[in-house]
């Protein structure tokens, strides 16, 4: 694996803005695409009414073909009854092993709904108050003292954490590089906010991990989130083939694990055990049908549907929190809201026949997933793909929802061109940004670093971000090649050990700004907009610190050089001022401009940077800027 390629893809601030939750190897739901406003332009008349199950299979096969997905697991519930459980394509293309209802997938950020369910169970069993401060449960839990409006963050509640409305942006580099869950929580107090509390949607894996720790703490003394989620959710629902994280999957059933793919190439999985409450669960279609049916039974009590036999985990009044929108947060429409671990989106506008889709997507290297249910109609859909950053999971889920709501009689929407148009528009924005960067490099008067390379060598401290520091040293490629700088530290360069120390080369771009790339004449020519950079700050002939934009929503993080007091003129890791707007408009703006692009688009742009240095046997890891 090309570690440099992995790193630049994973940490690109431009990719953050472009992919929303689908950034690098994170896990989240996906970028906002306003599909409902465009749906009327893509209605296709049905060629005769078909059996619903046959229509689902045909649609899944077509989506897999349109989006080059190796395999898809699909589960469908109609009126509380399973009508389809299986898949199309391969779980392991090399072994020609087909996807079926027992194929295990990493379900990524769809895990968040399980963490929310655990918190609600804690409300009933342990008198957990999700509207009380988190510090009532976790006294040592701390963010920066105030948000961007001066409100004390100690007022944040579990509901805030589970609703993505804390005002804290992703800060996934700090979270994913944490070797333990305790380290992840300890780093939070160093991370800058970029919005006021309860202002608008601010997707955060770290906040869901925090919520998982808090919820589990209310059960048996010392119980982990993993133990609590098994005891309180998996076992009561009979989900015996579902595991809280990858390391808990028994060796004897690992033959059922699907491989993960990107553009048809197998990609290594990601160790996210530390952040498992936000996206670590491993499951299959058959087990997740029990999960979806639980929600259909629970919601039936609230919408006057017949409650079918099966276990209930919550009283109606407690479960109602699952359906109540807490945060304006666009995903399929500008009016979408985030509830507790789910999105809520209106899929039928007619007042007489209004229908709400409760859903959540997820992304991890090699996997893109989506799970949703219709509480009024009593239907549910599970889509598990083994293709990184694939919009297939959205196209297929929305298409099956339309089938369940009877679109065959009037014409069904083809969602593929809607998402491909959005991806094309985002690709155009990427190209424009790349051209602007090249122009900036060409116009720069400083074609070489300000100082001899040895001046930049030293240890740089992570005291401003609660992380270990970095070391910059000189490296010689040998054979008469000139020396170059390399940086060593927690660079997320190894998906199996994202917290490990790795070294990557630095290539000079302009002034005292370097990119993570092999040095040489092609470095600046192939630089990609948004790829992570290191900018050194100096005064009086000495280097004092470097800055890295590890979180796109806030100012670059300052790493002062050991033994030198950084000048006060260096920016602190404070928030970038938010656009003044209503929460709804602010959210729609954040996630609509250039956000709808899959891994292939940004991956292709960044891949070009390292094509010359990549061994032909290595896959193009365009999926490592996933979310989810």
Coordinates of C-alpha atoms in Angstrom, one line a residue:
X1 CA 0.0 0.0 0.0
X2 CA 1.3 3.5 -0.8
X3 CA 1.3 5.0 2.6
X4 CA 1.8 8.5 1.3
X5 CA -1.2 8.2 -1.0
X6 CA -3.2 6.9 2.0
X7 CA -2.2 9.8 4.1
X8 CA -2.9 12.6 1.7
X9 CA -6.2 11.1 0.8
X10 CA -7.2 10.6 4.4
X11 CA -6.4 14.1 5.7
X12 CA -7.3 16.4 2.8
X13 CA -9.2 19.4 4.2
X14 CA -10.7 19.9 0.7
X15 CA -11.9 16.3 0.8
X16 CA -13.5 17.1 4.1
X17 CA -15.6 19.9 2.5
X18 CA -16.2 17.8 -0.6
X19 CA -17.2 14.6 1.0
X20 CA -18.8 15.7 4.3
X21 CA -18.9 12.5 6.3
X22 CA -17.5 10.5 3.4
X23 CA -14.1 12.0 4.1
X24 CA -11.1 9.6 4.2
X25 CA -11.3 6.5 6.3
X26 CA -13.8 8.0 8.7
X27 CA -17.2 6.6 9.0
X28 CA -20.4 8.5 8.5
X29 CA -23.5 8.7 6.4
X30 CA -22.6 10.5 3.1
X31 CA -22.7 13.9 1.5
X32 CA -25.9 15.9 1.0
X33 CA -27.5 15.5 -2.4
X34 CA -30.9 17.2 -2.7
X35 CA -32.5 14.2 -4.5
X36 CA -36.1 15.1 -3.8
X37 CA -36.0 18.4 -5.7
X38 CA -34.5 16.5 -8.8
X39 CA -36.6 13.3 -8.6
X40 CA -39.4 14.5 -10.9
X41 CA -36.9 14.8 -13.8
X42 CA -35.8 11.2 -13.6
X43 CA -39.1 9.3 -13.4
X44 CA -39.2 6.2 -15.5
X45 CA -42.4 4.4 -16.4
X46 CA -42.6 0.8 -15.3
X47 CA -42.7 -1.8 -18.0
X48 CA -45.5 -3.8 -16.5
X49 CA -46.1 -4.5 -12.9
X50 CA -43.7 -7.1 -11.6
X51 CA -43.4 -9.2 -8.4
X52 CA -41.9 -6.9 -5.8
X53 CA -39.1 -9.2 -4.9
X54 CA -38.2 -9.6 -8.6
X55 CA -38.2 -5.9 -8.9
X56 CA -35.8 -5.5 -6.0
X57 CA -33.4 -8.0 -7.4
X58 CA -33.4 -6.4 -10.8
X59 CA -32.9 -3.0 -9.2
X60 CA -30.0 -4.3 -7.1
X61 CA -28.3 -5.8 -10.1
X62 CA -28.7 -2.7 -12.1
X63 CA -27.3 -0.5 -9.3
X64 CA -24.3 -2.8 -8.9
X65 CA -23.6 -2.6 -12.6
X66 CA -24.1 1.2 -12.8
X67 CA -21.8 1.9 -9.8
X68 CA -19.3 -1.0 -10.4
X69 CA -20.0 -2.6 -7.0
X70 CA -18.5 -6.0 -6.3
X71 CA -21.2 -7.2 -3.9
X72 CA -24.4 -5.9 -2.2
X73 CA -26.3 -7.5 0.7
X74 CA -30.0 -6.5 0.7
X75 CA -32.8 -7.0 3.2
X76 CA -36.3 -5.8 2.7
X77 CA -39.3 -5.7 5.1
X78 CA -42.8 -5.0 3.9
X79 CA -45.6 -4.5 6.4
X80 CA -43.4 -6.0 9.1
X81 CA -42.6 -9.2 7.1
X82 CA -39.3 -10.1 5.4
X83 CA -39.8 -10.3 1.6
X84 CA -36.2 -10.4 0.6
X85 CA -32.9 -11.4 2.3
X86 CA -29.9 -12.0 0.2
X87 CA -27.6 -10.2 -2.2
X88 CA -26.1 -9.8 -5.6
X89 CA -22.5 -10.1 -6.6
X90 CA -19.5 -11.3 -4.7
X91 CA -18.3 -11.2 -1.1
X92 CA -14.9 -12.4 -2.4
X93 CA -14.5 -11.9 -6.1
X94 CA -11.2 -13.9 -6.2
X95 CA -12.8 -16.9 -4.6
X96 CA -16.1 -16.4 -6.5
X97 CA -17.9 -16.4 -3.2
X98 CA -21.4 -14.9 -3.5
X99 CA -23.0 -12.4 -1.1
X100 CA -25.9 -13.9 0.8
X101 CA -27.9 -13.1 4.0
X102 CA -25.1 -14.4 6.2
X103 CA -22.3 -12.4 4.7
X104 CA -20.7 -10.2 7.3
X105 CA -20.0 -6.5 6.5
X106 CA -18.6 -3.7 8.5
X107 CA -21.7 -1.5 8.9
X108 CA -19.8 1.7 9.7
X109 CA -21.8 4.7 10.9
X110 CA -25.1 2.8 10.9
X111 CA -23.7 1.6 14.3
X112 CA -24.6 5.0 15.7
X113 CA -28.2 4.1 16.0
X114 CA -27.3 1.2 18.2
X115 CA -25.4 3.5 20.6
X116 CA -28.5 5.7 20.7
X117 CA -30.7 2.7 21.5
X118 CA -28.3 1.8 24.4
X119 CA -28.7 5.3 25.8
X120 CA -32.5 5.0 25.7
X121 CA -32.4 1.6 27.3
X122 CA -30.3 3.3 30.0
X123 CA -33.1 5.9 30.5
X124 CA -35.6 3.1 31.4
X125 CA -33.3 0.7 33.3
X126 CA -30.9 3.1 35.0
X127 CA -32.8 6.4 35.2
X128 CA -30.3 7.9 32.8
X129 CA -31.2 11.5 32.0
X130 CA -30.1 12.2 28.4
X131 CA -31.0 15.9 29.0
X132 CA -28.6 16.3 31.9
X133 CA -25.0 17.3 31.5
X134 CA -22.7 14.6 30.3
X135 CA -20.4 15.4 33.2
X136 CA -23.1 14.1 35.5
X137 CA -22.1 10.6 34.1
X138 CA -18.5 11.2 33.1
X139 CA -17.1 13.8 35.6
X140 CA -13.7 14.0 33.7
X141 CA -15.3 14.5 30.3
X142 CA -14.3 17.9 29.0
X143 CA -14.3 20.0 25.8
X144 CA -12.8 23.4 25.4
X145 CA -14.5 25.6 28.1
X146 CA -16.9 27.6 25.8
X147 CA -18.3 27.4 22.4
X148 CA -17.9 30.0 19.7
X149 CA -20.7 32.1 21.3
X150 CA -19.3 31.9 24.8
X151 CA -21.7 29.2 26.1
X152 CA -20.1 26.8 28.6
X153 CA -19.6 23.4 27.0
X154 CA -20.2 21.8 30.5
X155 CA -23.9 22.3 29.7
X156 CA -23.8 19.7 26.8
X157 CA -26.1 16.7 27.3
X158 CA -26.1 13.2 26.0
X159 CA -29.0 14.3 23.7
X160 CA -26.6 16.9 22.2
X161 CA -23.9 14.3 21.6
X162 CA -26.4 11.9 20.0
X163 CA -27.8 14.6 17.8
X164 CA -24.6 16.0 16.3
X165 CA -25.3 19.5 17.7
X166 CA -22.4 20.1 20.0
X167 CA -20.6 22.7 17.8
X168 CA -17.5 20.5 17.7
X169 CA -16.3 19.6 14.2
X170 CA -15.0 16.2 13.3
X171 CA -11.4 16.3 14.5
X172 CA -11.1 12.8 13.2
X173 CA -7.3 12.9 12.9
X174 CA -7.0 13.3 16.7
X175 CA -9.7 10.7 17.3
X176 CA -8.5 8.0 14.9
X177 CA -4.9 8.3 16.0
X178 CA -5.8 7.8 19.6
X179 CA -4.4 4.4 20.8
X180 CA -7.2 3.9 23.4
X181 CA -10.7 5.2 24.1
X182 CA -9.3 7.0 27.2
X183 CA -6.8 8.8 25.1
X184 CA -9.5 9.9 22.6
X185 CA -11.6 11.4 25.4
X186 CA -8.6 13.1 27.0
X187 CA -7.8 14.9 23.7
X188 CA -11.3 16.5 23.4
X189 CA -10.5 19.5 25.6
X190 CA -7.8 20.6 23.2
X191 CA -10.1 20.7 20.1
X192 CA -11.6 23.9 18.9
X193 CA -15.3 24.4 18.3
X194 CA -16.5 26.0 15.1
X195 CA -20.2 26.6 15.8
X196 CA -22.3 27.5 18.8
X197 CA -23.9 24.7 20.8
X198 CA -27.3 23.5 19.3
X199 CA -26.8 25.8 16.2
X200 CA -26.8 23.2 13.4
X201 CA -25.6 19.8 12.4
X202 CA -21.9 19.2 13.1
X203 CA -21.1 15.5 12.4
X204 CA -18.8 14.1 15.1
X205 CA -17.6 10.5 15.5
X206 CA -15.8 11.5 18.7
X207 CA -19.1 12.7 20.3
X208 CA -20.8 9.3 19.5
X209 CA -17.8 7.5 21.0
X210 CA -18.2 9.7 24.1
X211 CA -21.9 9.0 24.2
X212 CA -21.2 5.2 24.0
X213 CA -18.9 5.4 27.0
X214 CA -21.4 7.5 28.9
X215 CA -24.3 5.2 28.2
X216 CA -22.4 2.0 29.1
X217 CA -21.2 3.6 32.3
X218 CA -24.8 3.5 33.6
X219 CA -25.1 -0.3 33.4
X220 CA -22.9 -2.8 35.3
X221 CA -19.9 -1.3 37.1
X222 CA -16.9 -1.2 34.7
X223 CA -18.9 -2.5 31.8
X224 CA -17.6 -1.5 28.4
X225 CA -19.7 -0.2 25.5
X226 CA -19.0 -3.5 23.7
X227 CA -20.3 -5.6 26.7
X228 CA -23.4 -3.4 27.2
X229 CA -24.4 -3.4 23.5
X230 CA -24.2 -7.2 23.4
X231 CA -26.2 -7.7 26.6
X232 CA -28.8 -5.0 26.1
X233 CA -29.4 -5.1 22.3
X234 CA -27.8 -7.9 20.4
X235 CA -28.9 -10.8 22.7
X236 CA -32.5 -9.7 23.3
X237 CA -33.0 -9.4 19.5
X238 CA -31.3 -12.8 18.8
X239 CA -28.5 -11.1 16.8
X240 CA -26.0 -13.9 17.4
X241 CA -24.0 -13.1 14.2
X242 CA -23.5 -9.4 15.1
X243 CA -20.3 -8.2 16.8
X244 CA -19.5 -4.8 18.4
X245 CA -16.1 -4.5 16.6
X246 CA -13.9 -6.4 14.2
X247 CA -11.6 -7.8 16.8
X248 CA -14.5 -9.5 18.5
X249 CA -15.4 -11.5 15.4
X250 CA -14.5 -15.2 16.1
X251 CA -11.9 -16.7 13.9
X252 CA -14.3 -19.6 12.9
X253 CA -16.8 -17.2 11.3
X254 CA -14.4 -14.9 9.6
X255 CA -14.9 -16.9 6.4
X256 CA -18.2 -15.1 6.2
X257 CA -16.6 -11.7 6.2
X258 CA -16.9 -9.8 2.9
X259 CA -13.7 -8.4 1.5
X260 CA -13.7 -4.6 1.0
X261 CA -13.1 -3.1 -2.5
X262 CA -12.3 0.2 -4.2
X263 CA -12.7 0.3 -7.9
X264 CA -12.6 -3.4 -8.0
X265 CA -9.4 -3.8 -6.0
X266 CA -9.3 -5.3 -2.5
X267 CA -8.4 -2.8 0.2
X268 CA -7.3 -3.5 3.8
X269 CA -9.7 -3.0 6.5
X270 CA -9.5 -0.3 9.2
X271 CA -9.0 -0.9 12.9
X272 CA -11.6 1.4 14.5
X273 CA -12.1 -0.5 17.7
X274 CA -11.4 2.7 19.7
X275 CA -14.3 4.4 17.9
X276 CA -16.5 1.4 17.7
X277 CA -19.6 3.2 19.3
X278 CA -19.5 5.5 16.3
X279 CA -19.0 2.9 13.5
X280 CA -17.4 -0.4 14.5
X281 CA -20.3 -3.0 14.4
X282 CA -20.0 -6.0 12.1
X283 CA -23.2 -7.7 11.0
X284 CA -25.2 -9.3 8.2
X285 CA -28.5 -8.9 6.5
X286 CA -30.3 -11.6 8.4
X287 CA -29.4 -10.1 11.8
X288 CA -30.1 -6.6 10.8
X289 CA -33.6 -7.6 9.7
X290 CA -34.2 -8.3 13.4
X291 CA -32.9 -4.7 14.1
X292 CA -35.2 -3.1 11.5
X293 CA -38.2 -5.1 12.6
X294 CA -37.6 -3.9 16.2
X295 CA -38.0 -0.3 15.0
X296 CA -41.1 -1.2 13.1
X297 CA -42.6 -2.8 16.1
X298 CA -41.6 0.1 18.4
X299 CA -42.8 2.8 15.9
X300 CA -46.1 0.9 15.4
X301 CA -47.1 1.8 18.9
X302 CA -46.8 5.5 18.0
X303 CA -48.5 5.6 14.6
X304 CA -51.5 3.3 15.2
X305 CA -50.2 0.4 13.2
X306 CA -50.7 -3.2 14.3
X307 CA -47.8 -4.3 16.4
X308 CA -46.4 -7.7 15.2
X309 CA -45.1 -10.3 17.6
X310 CA -41.5 -9.8 18.8
X311 CA -39.4 -8.3 21.5
X312 CA -39.7 -4.6 22.4
X313 CA -36.8 -2.9 24.1
X314 CA -38.4 0.4 25.1
X315 CA -41.7 1.9 26.2
X316 CA -43.5 4.0 23.6
X317 CA -42.8 7.3 25.3
X318 CA -39.0 6.5 25.5
X319 CA -38.8 5.2 21.9
X320 CA -40.5 8.4 20.6
X321 CA -37.1 10.1 21.1
X322 CA -35.9 8.0 18.2
X323 CA -38.3 9.7 15.8
X324 CA -38.1 13.2 17.1
X325 CA -35.9 15.6 15.0
X326 CA -33.4 17.4 17.1
X327 CA -31.0 19.0 14.6
X328 CA -31.6 20.5 11.1
X329 CA -29.2 18.5 9.0
X330 CA -29.6 18.1 5.2
X331 CA -28.9 14.7 3.6
X332 CA -31.6 13.9 1.1
X333 CA -33.6 17.2 1.4
X334 CA -32.9 20.6 2.8
X335 CA -35.6 19.9 5.5
X336 CA -34.0 16.8 6.9
X337 CA -33.3 16.5 10.6
X338 CA -31.1 14.3 12.7
X339 CA -32.8 12.5 15.6
X340 CA -30.8 10.2 17.9
X341 CA -28.5 8.2 15.7
X342 CA -30.8 8.5 12.7
X343 CA -31.7 11.0 9.9
X344 CA -35.4 11.8 9.3
X345 CA -36.4 12.7 5.8
X346 CA -39.9 13.3 4.2
X347 CA -40.2 11.0 1.2
X348 CA -43.8 11.9 0.4
X349 CA -44.9 15.5 0.5
X350 CA -48.6 15.0 0.3
X351 CA -50.1 16.0 3.7
X352 CA -52.7 13.3 3.5
X353 CA -50.1 10.6 2.8
X354 CA -46.9 12.1 4.2
X355 CA -44.3 9.4 4.8
X356 CA -41.0 9.8 6.7
X357 CA -37.9 7.8 6.1
X358 CA -35.7 7.2 9.2
X359 CA -32.3 6.2 7.9
X360 CA -28.5 6.3 8.4
X361 CA -25.6 5.6 6.1
X362 CA -22.0 4.7 6.7
X363 CA -18.6 4.5 5.0
X364 CA -15.4 2.7 5.8
X365 CA -12.5 1.6 3.6
X366 CA -14.1 -1.0 1.3
X367 CA -17.7 -0.6 2.6
X368 CA -20.7 1.7 2.1
X369 CA -23.9 1.0 3.9
X370 CA -27.4 2.3 4.5
X371 CA -30.3 1.2 6.7
X372 CA -33.7 2.8 6.8
X373 CA -37.4 2.2 7.8
X374 CA -40.7 3.9 7.2
X375 CA -42.5 4.1 10.5
X376 CA -46.0 4.9 9.1
X377 CA -46.0 2.3 6.3
X378 CA -44.2 -0.4 8.3
X379 CA -41.5 -1.1 5.7
X380 CA -37.7 -1.3 6.1
X381 CA -34.6 -1.6 3.9
X382 CA -31.0 -2.7 4.5
X383 CA -28.3 -2.1 1.9
X384 CA -24.7 -3.3 2.6
X385 CA -22.1 -2.8 -0.1
X386 CA -18.5 -3.8 -0.3
X387 CA -17.4 -0.8 -2.4
X388 CA -15.8 2.2 -0.7
X389 CA -17.6 5.6 -0.9
X390 CA -20.2 4.2 -3.2
X391 CA -23.4 6.1 -3.8
X392 CA -24.9 2.8 -4.7
X393 CA -26.1 2.4 -1.1
X394 CA -28.2 5.6 -1.5
X395 CA -29.5 4.9 -5.0
X396 CA -30.5 1.4 -4.0
X397 CA -32.1 2.3 -0.6
X398 CA -34.1 5.2 -2.2
X399 CA -35.1 3.0 -5.1
X400 CA -36.4 0.2 -2.9
X401 CA -38.3 2.7 -0.7
X402 CA -40.1 3.9 -3.8
X403 CA -40.9 0.4 -4.8
X404 CA -42.4 -0.3 -1.4
X405 CA -44.5 2.8 -1.7
X406 CA -45.9 1.7 -5.0
X407 CA -44.0 3.6 -7.6
X408 CA -44.4 0.7 -10.1
X409 CA -47.9 1.9 -10.8
X410 CA -46.9 5.4 -11.7
X411 CA -43.2 5.4 -12.5
X412 CA -40.1 5.0 -10.4
X413 CA -37.3 7.5 -10.0
X414 CA -33.9 6.6 -11.4
X415 CA -31.5 8.1 -8.7
X416 CA -28.3 7.2 -10.5
X417 CA -28.1 10.2 -12.8
X418 CA -29.0 12.5 -9.9
X419 CA -25.9 11.3 -8.0
X420 CA -23.7 11.1 -11.0
X421 CA -24.6 14.7 -12.0
X422 CA -23.7 15.8 -8.5
X423 CA -20.4 13.9 -8.6
X424 CA -19.6 15.5 -12.0
X425 CA -20.2 19.0 -10.6
X426 CA -18.0 18.3 -7.6
X427 CA -15.2 16.9 -9.9
X428 CA -15.4 20.2 -11.8
X429 CA -14.9 22.1 -8.6
X430 CA -11.9 19.9 -7.8
X431 CA -10.4 20.7 -11.1
X432 CA -10.9 24.4 -10.7
X433 CA -9.3 24.3 -7.3
X434 CA -6.3 22.3 -8.6
X435 CA -5.8 24.9 -11.4
X436 CA -5.9 27.7 -8.9
X437 CA -3.3 26.0 -6.7
X438 CA -1.0 25.4 -9.7
X439 CA -1.3 29.1 -10.5
X440 CA -0.4 30.0 -7.0
X441 CA 2.7 27.8 -7.2
X442 CA 3.7 29.3 -10.5
X443 CA 3.3 32.8 -9.2
X444 CA 5.3 32.2 -6.0
X445 CA 8.6 34.1 -5.9
X446 CA 10.1 31.6 -3.4
X447 CA 10.8 28.5 -5.4
X448 CA 13.1 27.0 -2.7
X449 CA 12.7 26.9 1.1
X450 CA 13.6 30.0 3.0
X451 CA 16.4 28.2 5.0
X452 CA 18.8 25.3 4.6
X453 CA 16.8 22.0 5.2
X454 CA 18.8 21.4 8.4
X455 CA 17.2 24.4 9.9
X456 CA 13.8 22.7 9.9
X457 CA 15.0 19.6 11.6
X458 CA 13.8 19.0 15.2
X459 CA 11.0 17.8 17.4
X460 CA 7.7 19.6 17.2
X461 CA 5.4 19.4 20.2
X462 CA 1.7 18.4 20.1
X463 CA 0.8 20.4 23.3
X464 CA -1.8 22.5 21.5
X465 CA -3.8 19.4 20.3
X466 CA -3.3 16.9 23.1
X467 CA -1.4 14.6 20.7
X468 CA 2.1 13.2 20.5
X469 CA 4.4 15.5 18.6
X470 CA 6.2 15.0 15.3
X471 CA 9.9 14.8 14.4
X472 CA 11.3 16.4 11.2
X473 CA 14.6 15.0 10.0
X474 CA 16.8 14.8 6.9
X475 CA 16.7 11.8 4.6
X476 CA 18.9 10.9 1.7
X477 CA 17.5 8.8 -1.1
X478 CA 21.0 7.6 -2.0
X479 CA 22.7 7.2 -5.4
X480 CA 23.7 10.9 -5.4
X481 CA 20.2 12.1 -4.8
X482 CA 19.8 15.3 -2.8
X483 CA 18.6 15.3 0.8
X484 CA 14.9 15.9 1.6
X485 CA 12.9 16.4 4.7
X486 CA 10.7 13.7 6.2
X487 CA 8.2 13.9 9.1
X488 CA 7.6 11.2 11.6
X489 CA 4.7 10.8 14.0
X490 CA 1.1 9.6 14.3
X491 CA 0.3 10.0 10.6
X492 CA -2.6 7.6 10.2
X493 CA -0.5 5.9 7.4
X494 CA -1.3 2.3 8.5
X495 CA -5.0 1.3 8.5
X496 CA -4.3 -1.6 10.7
X497 CA -2.5 0.6 13.3
X498 CA -3.8 4.2 12.7
X499 CA -2.2 5.3 16.0
X500 CA 1.3 4.1 15.0
X501 CA 4.3 6.3 14.3
X502 CA 5.2 6.4 10.6
X503 CA 7.5 8.6 8.5
X504 CA 6.5 10.4 5.3
X505 CA 8.5 12.6 2.9
X506 CA 7.9 16.3 2.6
X507 CA 8.1 18.1 -0.8
X508 CA 8.5 21.8 -1.1
X509 CA 5.7 23.7 -2.8
X510 CA 6.2 27.4 -2.2
X511 CA 7.4 29.8 0.5
X512 CA 7.8 27.6 3.6
X513 CA 4.9 25.3 2.7
X514 CA 5.5 21.6 2.0
X515 CA 3.2 18.8 1.0
X516 CA 3.3 15.1 1.9
X517 CA 4.8 13.8 -1.3
X518 CA 8.0 12.3 -2.6
X519 CA 10.4 15.1 -3.5
X520 CA 11.3 15.8 -7.1
X521 CA 10.4 17.8 -10.2
X522 CA 6.9 16.3 -10.3
X523 CA 6.0 17.3 -6.8
X524 CA 4.6 20.8 -7.4
X525 CA 3.2 20.0 -10.8
X526 CA 1.1 17.2 -9.4
X527 CA 0.0 19.0 -6.2
X528 CA -3.7 18.7 -5.5
X529 CA -5.9 21.3 -3.9
X530 CA -6.7 20.4 -0.3
X531 CA -4.0 17.9 0.1
X532 CA -2.6 18.2 3.6
X533 CA 0.4 20.6 3.9
X534 CA 2.9 21.6 6.5
X535 CA 3.8 25.3 6.8
X536 CA 6.8 26.3 8.9
X537 CA 6.8 29.6 10.8
X538 CA 10.0 31.5 11.5
X539 CA 11.4 34.7 13.0
X540 CA 14.9 36.1 13.5
X541 CA 16.4 33.4 11.2
X542 CA 15.0 30.4 13.1
X543 CA 12.1 28.1 12.7
X544 CA 9.7 28.3 15.6
X545 CA 6.8 26.0 14.7
X546 CA 4.9 24.4 11.9
X547 CA 1.1 24.5 11.2
X548 CA -1.0 21.7 9.8
X549 CA -4.7 22.0 9.0
X550 CA -5.7 18.8 10.7
X551 CA -9.3 19.9 11.0
X552 CA -10.6 21.9 8.0
X553 CA -13.3 23.7 10.0
X554 CA -10.9 25.4 12.4
X555 CA -7.6 27.3 12.1
X556 CA -4.4 25.1 11.4
X557 CA -3.0 23.4 14.5
X558 CA 0.3 24.9 15.7
X559 CA 3.1 22.5 16.7
X560 CA 5.9 24.6 18.4
X561 CA 9.5 23.5 18.0
X562 CA 11.0 21.9 21.1
X563 CA 13.3 24.3 23.0
X564 CA 11.9 27.4 21.2
X565 CA 9.1 29.5 22.5
X566 CA 6.7 30.1 19.7
X567 CA 5.9 33.8 19.1
X568 CA 2.5 35.0 20.2
X569 CA 1.7 36.0 16.6
X570 CA 1.1 32.3 15.7
X571 CA -2.6 31.5 15.4
X572 CA -4.1 29.4 18.1
X573 CA -6.3 26.5 17.2
X574 CA -9.5 28.5 17.2
X575 CA -12.6 28.1 15.2
X576 CA -13.1 29.6 11.7
X577 CA -16.0 32.0 12.1
X578 CA -19.2 30.4 10.8
X579 CA -21.3 32.0 8.1
X580 CA -24.2 34.0 9.7
X581 CA -27.3 32.2 8.6
X582 CA -30.3 30.3 10.0
X583 CA -29.4 26.8 11.1
X584 CA -31.3 25.4 8.2
X585 CA -29.5 27.6 5.6
X586 CA -26.2 27.2 7.2
X587 CA -26.5 23.4 7.1
X588 CA -27.7 23.3 3.6
X589 CA -24.9 25.6 2.5
X590 CA -22.3 23.5 4.3
X591 CA -23.2 20.2 2.7
X592 CA -24.5 21.1 -0.8
X593 CA -21.7 23.1 -2.3
X594 CA -19.5 20.6 -4.1
X595 CA -20.2 17.9 -1.5
X596 CA -21.7 15.2 -3.6
X597 CA -18.7 13.3 -4.9
X598 CA -17.7 9.8 -4.3
X599 CA -14.3 8.4 -3.4
X600 CA -13.4 7.8 -7.1
X601 CA -13.5 11.5 -7.9
X602 CA -11.2 12.9 -5.3
X603 CA -9.3 9.6 -5.3
X604 CA -8.5 10.0 -9.0
X605 CA -7.3 13.5 -8.5
X606 CA -4.9 12.6 -5.6
X607 CA -3.9 9.3 -7.2
X608 CA -2.3 11.2 -10.1
X609 CA 0.1 12.8 -7.6
X610 CA 1.7 9.5 -6.8
X611 CA 1.3 7.4 -9.9
X612 CA 5.0 7.6 -10.8
X613 CA 6.0 6.3 -7.3
X614 CA 3.4 3.6 -7.0
X615 CA 4.3 0.0 -7.6
X616 CA 2.1 -1.6 -10.2
X617 CA 1.1 -4.4 -7.8
X618 CA -0.4 -1.9 -5.4
X619 CA -4.1 -1.0 -5.6
X620 CA -5.3 2.5 -6.1
X621 CA -6.7 3.2 -2.6
X622 CA -9.2 5.9 -3.6
X623 CA -11.5 4.8 -0.8
X624 CA -9.3 6.0 2.0
X625 CA -10.9 9.3 2.3
X626 CA -14.2 7.7 3.3
X627 CA -16.7 8.4 6.5
X628 CA -18.8 7.9 7.6

